[in-house]
Coordinates of C-alpha atoms in Angstrom, one line a residue:
M15 CA 135.4 122.8 69.2
T16 CA 132.4 120.6 70.1
A17 CA 134.5 119.0 72.9
F18 CA 135.4 122.4 74.2
F19 CA 131.7 123.4 74.5
N20 CA 130.9 120.2 76.2
M21 CA 133.7 120.7 78.7
A22 CA 132.4 124.2 79.3
K23 CA 128.9 123.0 79.8
T24 CA 130.1 120.4 82.3
A25 CA 132.1 122.9 84.1
N26 CA 129.2 125.3 84.3
A27 CA 126.9 122.5 85.6
D28 CA 129.5 121.6 88.3
A29 CA 129.8 125.2 89.3
A30 CA 126.0 125.5 89.6
A31 CA 125.8 122.3 91.6
Q32 CA 128.6 123.6 93.9
T33 CA 126.8 126.9 94.4
L34 CA 123.6 125.0 95.2
G35 CA 125.5 122.7 97.6
E36 CA 126.9 125.8 99.4
Q37 CA 123.4 127.3 99.7
L38 CA 121.8 124.1 101.0
D39 CA 124.6 123.7 103.5
R40 CA 123.8 127.1 104.9
L41 CA 120.1 126.2 105.2
T42 CA 120.6 123.6 107.8
A43 CA 120.1 122.9 111.5
P44 CA 121.3 120.4 114.0
G45 CA 119.6 117.1 113.5
S46 CA 117.7 115.0 115.9
L47 CA 117.8 111.6 114.2
F48 CA 121.3 110.4 114.9
Q49 CA 123.6 108.6 117.3
K50 CA 127.3 109.3 118.1
E51 CA 129.5 106.5 117.0
D52 CA 133.3 106.2 117.2
G53 CA 134.0 109.8 116.0
A54 CA 131.3 109.6 113.5
V55 CA 127.5 110.1 113.5
R56 CA 125.0 107.3 112.6
C57 CA 122.0 108.9 110.8
L58 CA 118.7 107.3 111.6
A59 CA 116.5 109.2 109.1
C60 CA 116.2 106.5 106.5
G61 CA 116.9 102.8 106.0
H62 CA 120.5 103.3 104.9
R63 CA 121.5 104.2 108.4
C64 CA 124.6 106.0 107.1
R65 CA 127.7 106.2 109.2
I66 CA 128.9 109.6 108.4
P67 CA 132.5 110.6 109.5
E68 CA 133.6 114.2 110.0
G69 CA 133.2 116.3 106.9
R70 CA 131.3 113.6 104.9
R71 CA 127.7 113.3 103.7
G72 CA 125.2 110.5 103.8
V73 CA 123.7 108.7 100.7
C74 CA 121.2 111.5 100.4
K75 CA 123.9 114.2 100.0
V76 CA 122.0 116.7 102.1
R77 CA 122.6 115.4 105.7
F78 CA 126.3 115.8 106.7
N79 CA 128.7 115.7 109.7
R80 CA 130.1 119.1 110.6
Q81 CA 132.5 118.9 113.7
G82 CA 130.7 115.9 115.1
E83 CA 127.2 117.3 114.6
L84 CA 124.7 116.0 112.2
R85 CA 123.5 119.0 110.1
V86 CA 120.1 118.5 108.3
P87 CA 118.0 120.6 105.8
F88 CA 116.0 123.3 107.4
G89 CA 114.4 126.7 106.7
Y90 CA 113.5 126.4 103.0
V91 CA 111.3 124.9 100.4
A92 CA 112.1 124.0 96.7
G93 CA 108.5 123.6 95.9
V94 CA 105.2 124.5 97.6
A95 CA 101.7 124.4 96.1
V96 CA 98.1 123.7 97.0
D97 CA 97.2 120.3 95.5
P98 CA 94.1 118.2 95.4
I99 CA 94.4 115.6 98.2
E100 CA 93.7 113.1 95.4
K101 CA 97.0 114.0 93.8
K102 CA 99.1 112.6 96.6
P103 CA 97.2 110.2 96.1
F104 CA 95.0 109.9 99.1
F105 CA 91.5 108.6 98.2
H106 CA 90.4 107.9 101.7
V107 CA 91.4 111.2 103.4
L108 CA 89.0 114.2 103.3
P109 CA 87.8 113.7 99.6
G110 CA 87.8 117.0 97.8
A111 CA 90.1 118.7 100.2
D112 CA 93.1 120.9 99.4
A113 CA 96.5 119.9 100.6
L114 CA 99.3 122.5 101.1
T115 CA 102.3 120.4 99.8
F116 CA 105.9 121.3 100.4
G117 CA 109.2 119.7 99.4
M118 CA 112.9 120.2 99.7
L119 CA 115.8 118.7 97.7
G120 CA 117.4 115.3 97.8
C121 CA 116.6 111.6 98.1
D122 CA 118.0 108.5 99.4
L123 CA 117.2 106.5 96.3
H124 CA 118.2 107.0 92.6
C125 CA 115.3 105.6 90.5
S126 CA 116.1 105.9 86.8
Y127 CA 112.4 106.7 86.0
C128 CA 111.9 109.2 88.8
Q129 CA 109.2 111.7 87.9
N130 CA 110.3 114.3 90.5
W131 CA 114.0 114.0 89.6
I132 CA 114.6 117.8 89.3
T133 CA 114.2 118.0 93.1
S134 CA 115.0 114.5 94.2
Q135 CA 118.4 114.1 92.5
A136 CA 119.8 117.5 93.4
L137 CA 123.4 117.3 94.4
R138 CA 123.6 113.8 92.8
D139 CA 122.9 114.7 89.3
P140 CA 124.3 118.0 87.9
A141 CA 121.2 118.5 85.7
A142 CA 119.0 118.4 88.7
G143 CA 118.2 121.2 91.2
A144 CA 115.5 123.8 91.7
P145 CA 115.5 127.3 93.2
V146 CA 115.0 127.4 96.9
Q147 CA 113.0 129.8 99.0
E148 CA 113.7 130.5 102.6
V149 CA 110.6 130.3 104.8
T150 CA 109.5 129.5 108.4
P151 CA 107.2 126.8 109.7
Q152 CA 104.9 129.6 110.9
Q153 CA 104.7 131.0 107.4
L154 CA 103.8 127.7 105.9
A155 CA 101.1 127.0 108.4
R156 CA 99.6 130.5 108.0
A157 CA 99.6 130.0 104.1
A158 CA 97.8 126.7 104.5
R159 CA 95.1 128.4 106.5
R160 CA 94.9 131.3 104.2
E161 CA 94.6 129.0 101.1
G162 CA 91.8 127.0 102.8
A163 CA 93.9 123.8 102.9
Q164 CA 92.8 121.1 105.4
V165 CA 95.9 119.0 105.1
V166 CA 99.7 119.8 105.1
V167 CA 101.8 117.3 103.3
S168 CA 105.6 116.7 103.0
S169 CA 106.3 115.4 99.4
Y170 CA 108.0 116.2 96.1
N171 CA 111.5 115.0 97.3
E172 CA 112.0 112.2 99.9
P173 CA 110.6 113.6 103.1
L174 CA 112.3 111.1 105.4
I175 CA 115.7 112.8 104.8
T176 CA 114.2 116.1 105.8
A177 CA 112.1 114.8 108.7
E178 CA 113.2 117.4 111.2
W179 CA 112.0 120.2 109.0
A180 CA 108.7 118.4 108.3
A181 CA 108.1 117.9 112.1
A182 CA 108.7 121.7 112.7
I183 CA 106.0 122.5 110.1
F184 CA 103.7 119.8 111.3
A185 CA 103.8 121.1 114.9
E186 CA 102.6 124.5 113.6
A187 CA 100.0 123.0 111.3
R188 CA 98.5 120.8 114.0
Q189 CA 98.2 123.8 116.3
A190 CA 96.2 125.4 113.4
G191 CA 93.8 122.4 113.3
L192 CA 95.3 120.8 110.2
L193 CA 95.9 117.2 109.4
C194 CA 99.5 116.2 108.4
A195 CA 100.7 113.6 106.0
F196 CA 103.8 112.0 104.4
V197 CA 104.3 110.9 100.9
S198 CA 107.4 108.7 100.9
N199 CA 109.3 105.9 99.4
G200 CA 109.0 104.0 102.6
N201 CA 112.7 103.3 103.2
A202 CA 112.3 104.3 106.9
T203 CA 113.6 103.3 110.3
P204 CA 111.6 102.6 113.5
E205 CA 113.4 105.7 115.0
V206 CA 112.2 108.1 112.3
L207 CA 108.7 106.6 112.5
D208 CA 108.8 107.2 116.4
F209 CA 109.9 110.8 115.7
L210 CA 107.1 111.5 113.1
Q211 CA 104.1 109.6 114.6
P212 CA 103.0 112.2 117.0
Y213 CA 102.4 114.6 114.1
L214 CA 101.1 112.3 111.3
A215 CA 97.5 111.3 110.5
A216 CA 98.3 109.6 107.2
Y217 CA 101.2 108.1 105.3
K218 CA 101.5 107.2 101.6
V219 CA 104.1 104.7 100.6
D220 CA 105.5 104.1 97.1
L221 CA 105.9 100.3 96.8
K222 CA 107.9 100.2 93.6
G223 CA 107.6 96.5 92.9
F224 CA 108.2 93.1 94.6
N225 CA 111.6 92.0 93.3
D226 CA 114.5 92.5 95.6
R227 CA 117.1 92.7 92.9
A228 CA 115.1 95.3 91.0
Y229 CA 114.6 97.2 94.2
R230 CA 118.3 97.3 95.0
S231 CA 118.9 98.8 91.5
L232 CA 116.9 101.8 92.8
G233 CA 118.9 102.1 96.0
C234 CA 117.5 100.0 98.8
P235 CA 116.4 96.4 99.6
L236 CA 112.7 95.5 99.2
K237 CA 112.6 94.2 102.8
S238 CA 113.2 97.8 104.2
V239 CA 110.0 99.1 102.5
L240 CA 108.0 96.0 103.5
D241 CA 109.1 96.4 107.1
T242 CA 108.0 100.1 107.0
L243 CA 104.6 99.1 105.7
T244 CA 104.2 96.6 108.4
Q245 CA 105.2 99.0 111.1
L246 CA 102.9 101.7 109.8
V247 CA 99.9 99.4 109.9
Q248 CA 100.8 98.2 113.4
R249 CA 101.1 101.8 114.5
G250 CA 97.5 102.6 113.4
L251 CA 98.4 105.3 110.9
W252 CA 96.2 105.6 107.9
V253 CA 98.2 104.1 105.1
E254 CA 97.7 104.2 101.3
V255 CA 100.1 102.5 98.8
V256 CA 101.1 103.4 95.2
T257 CA 102.8 101.3 92.6
L258 CA 103.8 103.1 89.4
L259 CA 103.4 100.4 86.8
V260 CA 106.6 100.5 84.6
P261 CA 106.5 98.3 81.5
G262 CA 109.2 95.7 81.6
F263 CA 110.3 96.7 85.1
N264 CA 107.6 95.7 87.6
D265 CA 104.6 94.6 85.5
D266 CA 105.0 90.9 85.6
P267 CA 101.6 89.4 86.6
Q268 CA 103.2 87.0 89.2
E269 CA 105.1 89.9 90.8
L270 CA 101.9 91.9 91.0
R271 CA 100.1 88.9 92.6
D272 CA 102.9 88.6 95.2
L273 CA 102.8 92.4 95.9
T274 CA 99.1 92.6 96.3
R275 CA 98.8 89.4 98.4
F276 CA 101.4 90.9 100.8
L277 CA 99.3 94.0 101.1
A278 CA 96.1 92.0 101.6
G279 CA 97.9 90.1 104.3
L280 CA 98.7 93.3 106.2
N281 CA 95.2 94.7 105.8
R282 CA 92.6 94.1 103.1
D283 CA 91.4 97.7 103.6
L284 CA 94.7 99.2 102.5
P285 CA 93.9 101.3 99.4
W286 CA 96.3 100.3 96.6
H287 CA 96.8 102.8 93.7
V288 CA 98.4 101.3 90.6
T289 CA 99.4 104.3 88.4
A290 CA 100.5 104.7 84.7
F291 CA 104.1 105.4 83.9
H292 CA 105.2 108.0 81.4
P293 CA 108.8 108.2 80.1
D294 CA 110.9 110.5 82.3
Y295 CA 114.5 111.2 83.5
K296 CA 116.7 108.3 82.3
M297 CA 113.9 106.2 80.9
T298 CA 112.8 108.4 78.1
G299 CA 112.9 105.5 75.7
A300 CA 110.4 103.3 77.6
R301 CA 106.8 103.1 76.5
R302 CA 103.9 104.4 78.4
T303 CA 101.6 102.2 80.4
A304 CA 98.5 101.3 78.4
A305 CA 95.0 101.6 80.0
A306 CA 94.4 97.8 79.5
E307 CA 97.6 97.0 81.4
L308 CA 96.6 99.3 84.2
M309 CA 93.2 97.9 84.5
R310 CA 94.6 94.3 84.4
A311 CA 96.9 95.2 87.3
A312 CA 93.9 96.6 89.3
E313 CA 92.0 93.4 88.7
I314 CA 95.0 91.4 90.1
G315 CA 94.8 93.5 93.2
A316 CA 91.1 92.9 93.7
E317 CA 91.6 89.2 93.1
A318 CA 94.2 89.2 95.8
G319 CA 91.6 90.3 98.2
L320 CA 92.2 94.1 98.4
R321 CA 88.9 95.9 98.9
Y322 CA 90.0 99.3 97.6
V323 CA 92.0 99.2 94.4
Y324 CA 92.5 102.3 92.2
A325 CA 94.0 103.0 88.8
G326 CA 95.5 106.4 88.3
N327 CA 97.3 108.8 85.8
L328 CA 94.8 108.0 83.0
P329 CA 91.8 110.1 83.9
G330 CA 88.6 108.8 82.4
R331 CA 90.3 105.8 80.8
A332 CA 90.4 103.4 83.8
G333 CA 86.9 102.2 83.8
P334 CA 85.5 102.0 87.4
W335 CA 88.9 101.9 89.0
E336 CA 88.9 105.7 89.8
N337 CA 85.9 105.3 92.1
T338 CA 85.4 104.1 95.7
R339 CA 82.8 101.4 95.9
C340 CA 81.2 99.8 99.0
P341 CA 82.8 96.4 99.5
Q342 CA 79.5 95.1 100.9
C343 CA 76.9 96.1 98.2
Q344 CA 79.2 97.5 95.4
T345 CA 77.5 100.9 95.5
T346 CA 79.7 103.7 94.1
V347 CA 80.1 106.0 97.0
I348 CA 82.7 108.4 95.7
E349 CA 82.9 109.1 91.9
R350 CA 86.1 110.6 90.5
C351 CA 87.8 111.6 87.3
G352 CA 91.5 112.3 87.8
F353 CA 91.9 114.6 90.8
T354 CA 88.3 115.7 90.6
V355 CA 85.6 114.3 92.9
L356 CA 82.4 114.3 91.0
A357 CA 80.2 113.0 93.8
N358 CA 80.6 111.9 97.4
R359 CA 77.7 109.9 98.7
L360 CA 79.2 108.8 101.9
T361 CA 77.2 109.6 105.0
A362 CA 78.6 112.0 107.7
E363 CA 79.8 108.9 109.5
G364 CA 81.7 107.6 106.4
A365 CA 79.1 104.9 105.7
C366 CA 77.6 103.6 102.5
P367 CA 74.2 105.3 102.0
E368 CA 72.6 102.0 100.8
C369 CA 73.7 99.3 103.2
R370 CA 75.2 101.5 106.0
T371 CA 78.6 99.7 105.9
R372 CA 81.3 101.9 107.3
L373 CA 84.2 102.4 105.0
P374 CA 87.7 102.9 106.5
G375 CA 89.5 106.3 106.1
I376 CA 89.6 109.8 107.5
W377 CA 86.4 111.4 106.3
R378 CA 86.4 114.5 108.5
T379 CA 88.9 116.6 110.5
P380 CA 88.4 115.9 114.2
G381 CA 86.4 118.7 115.7
V382 CA 85.4 120.2 112.4
E383 CA 82.1 119.7 110.6
A384 CA 82.5 117.6 107.4
A385 CA 83.2 119.8 104.4
H386 CA 83.6 119.0 100.7
P387 CA 84.6 122.3 99.1
H388 CA 85.4 120.9 95.7
L389 CA 82.5 118.8 94.5
D390 CA 81.3 121.1 91.8
G391 CA 82.8 119.1 88.9
R392 CA 85.5 121.7 88.1
W393 CA 88.7 120.1 86.9
R394 CA 91.2 120.4 89.8
V395 CA 94.9 121.1 89.2
P396 CA 97.7 122.1 91.6
R397 CA 98.2 125.8 92.1
P398 CA 101.5 127.5 93.2
I399 CA 101.2 129.8 96.1
H400 CA 103.0 133.1 97.1
L401 CA 104.9 132.8 100.4
P402 CA 106.4 136.2 101.4
G403 CA 104.3 137.8 104.0
A404 CA 102.3 134.5 104.4

């Protein structure tokens, strides 16, 4: 009897996945990021560069070849909310601002500890998947303005594999005077960065470690992400980097030294966020990252020469590592707890009020007076938004 119920449960999950797959296949448009190749299409959206024959799908499961045409996700969201910009996390982009954040379904990696697996592993894992809502780029841009957001961000799943949809939204957002940003695993190609660069002001990359073998177990080579980081810095985009510190996976001190020395070699002003892991998805038996481990990793980053190192996911327990300090005189210029900006002492030009050293970042929207709407000490949390009639 137990076997029967297990078979029924599996059959129901498969049917649900098939229904979701049919729905997502309908919500597609012709892609831009591909090349024709010997009766197939070569997708250029992520570092896998999948060669996709007729009727087949790429690694991400959501980009596919239909009669010689690459079809890509378009016209829906699986998640949309107004988040604190600090949640992305961007600490050097409009502190205290709100960011309208949207995401779709799917990913080109398969991290066993993914903390967004419900959306990222859709069509790959029968237990994953979220309801989708049809929407237009114009509606999302209007919603951002209505909600007082200053930034529009593509996140939640892997945005590289839905780059055409993000670009359509970003085009509307930029016309509305909003900044646009990407939150990505960094497994990119030069072609997708060329495609996105005209729209983007900032790009956050998850650098998941510095061990190639471990990286390949997640779904891509380490070099692909390092190459992306190098290109982003060379292109002049504002870049921040996050490493989720997973005990036993990427917390070896020497690995952290190698990782942070690489970042410092690119640019010592790159903000590096080392964040605490909590058990999730297929790693529910692993232990959480302790505050002492998080702060030691932050110290390693500072020792490597990085000027802006932050420790996250443990609000109030990371010592000084939630704050931004002037690298010249060590004055605390932005004080934070979690996603909440408690004080911002930067001058209008983004300089330290004590020694007048200018700190790197995006401190105001071009053409708009500097505004810090959330500096009243209230605890800031994401808030869902209502889209119909946006």
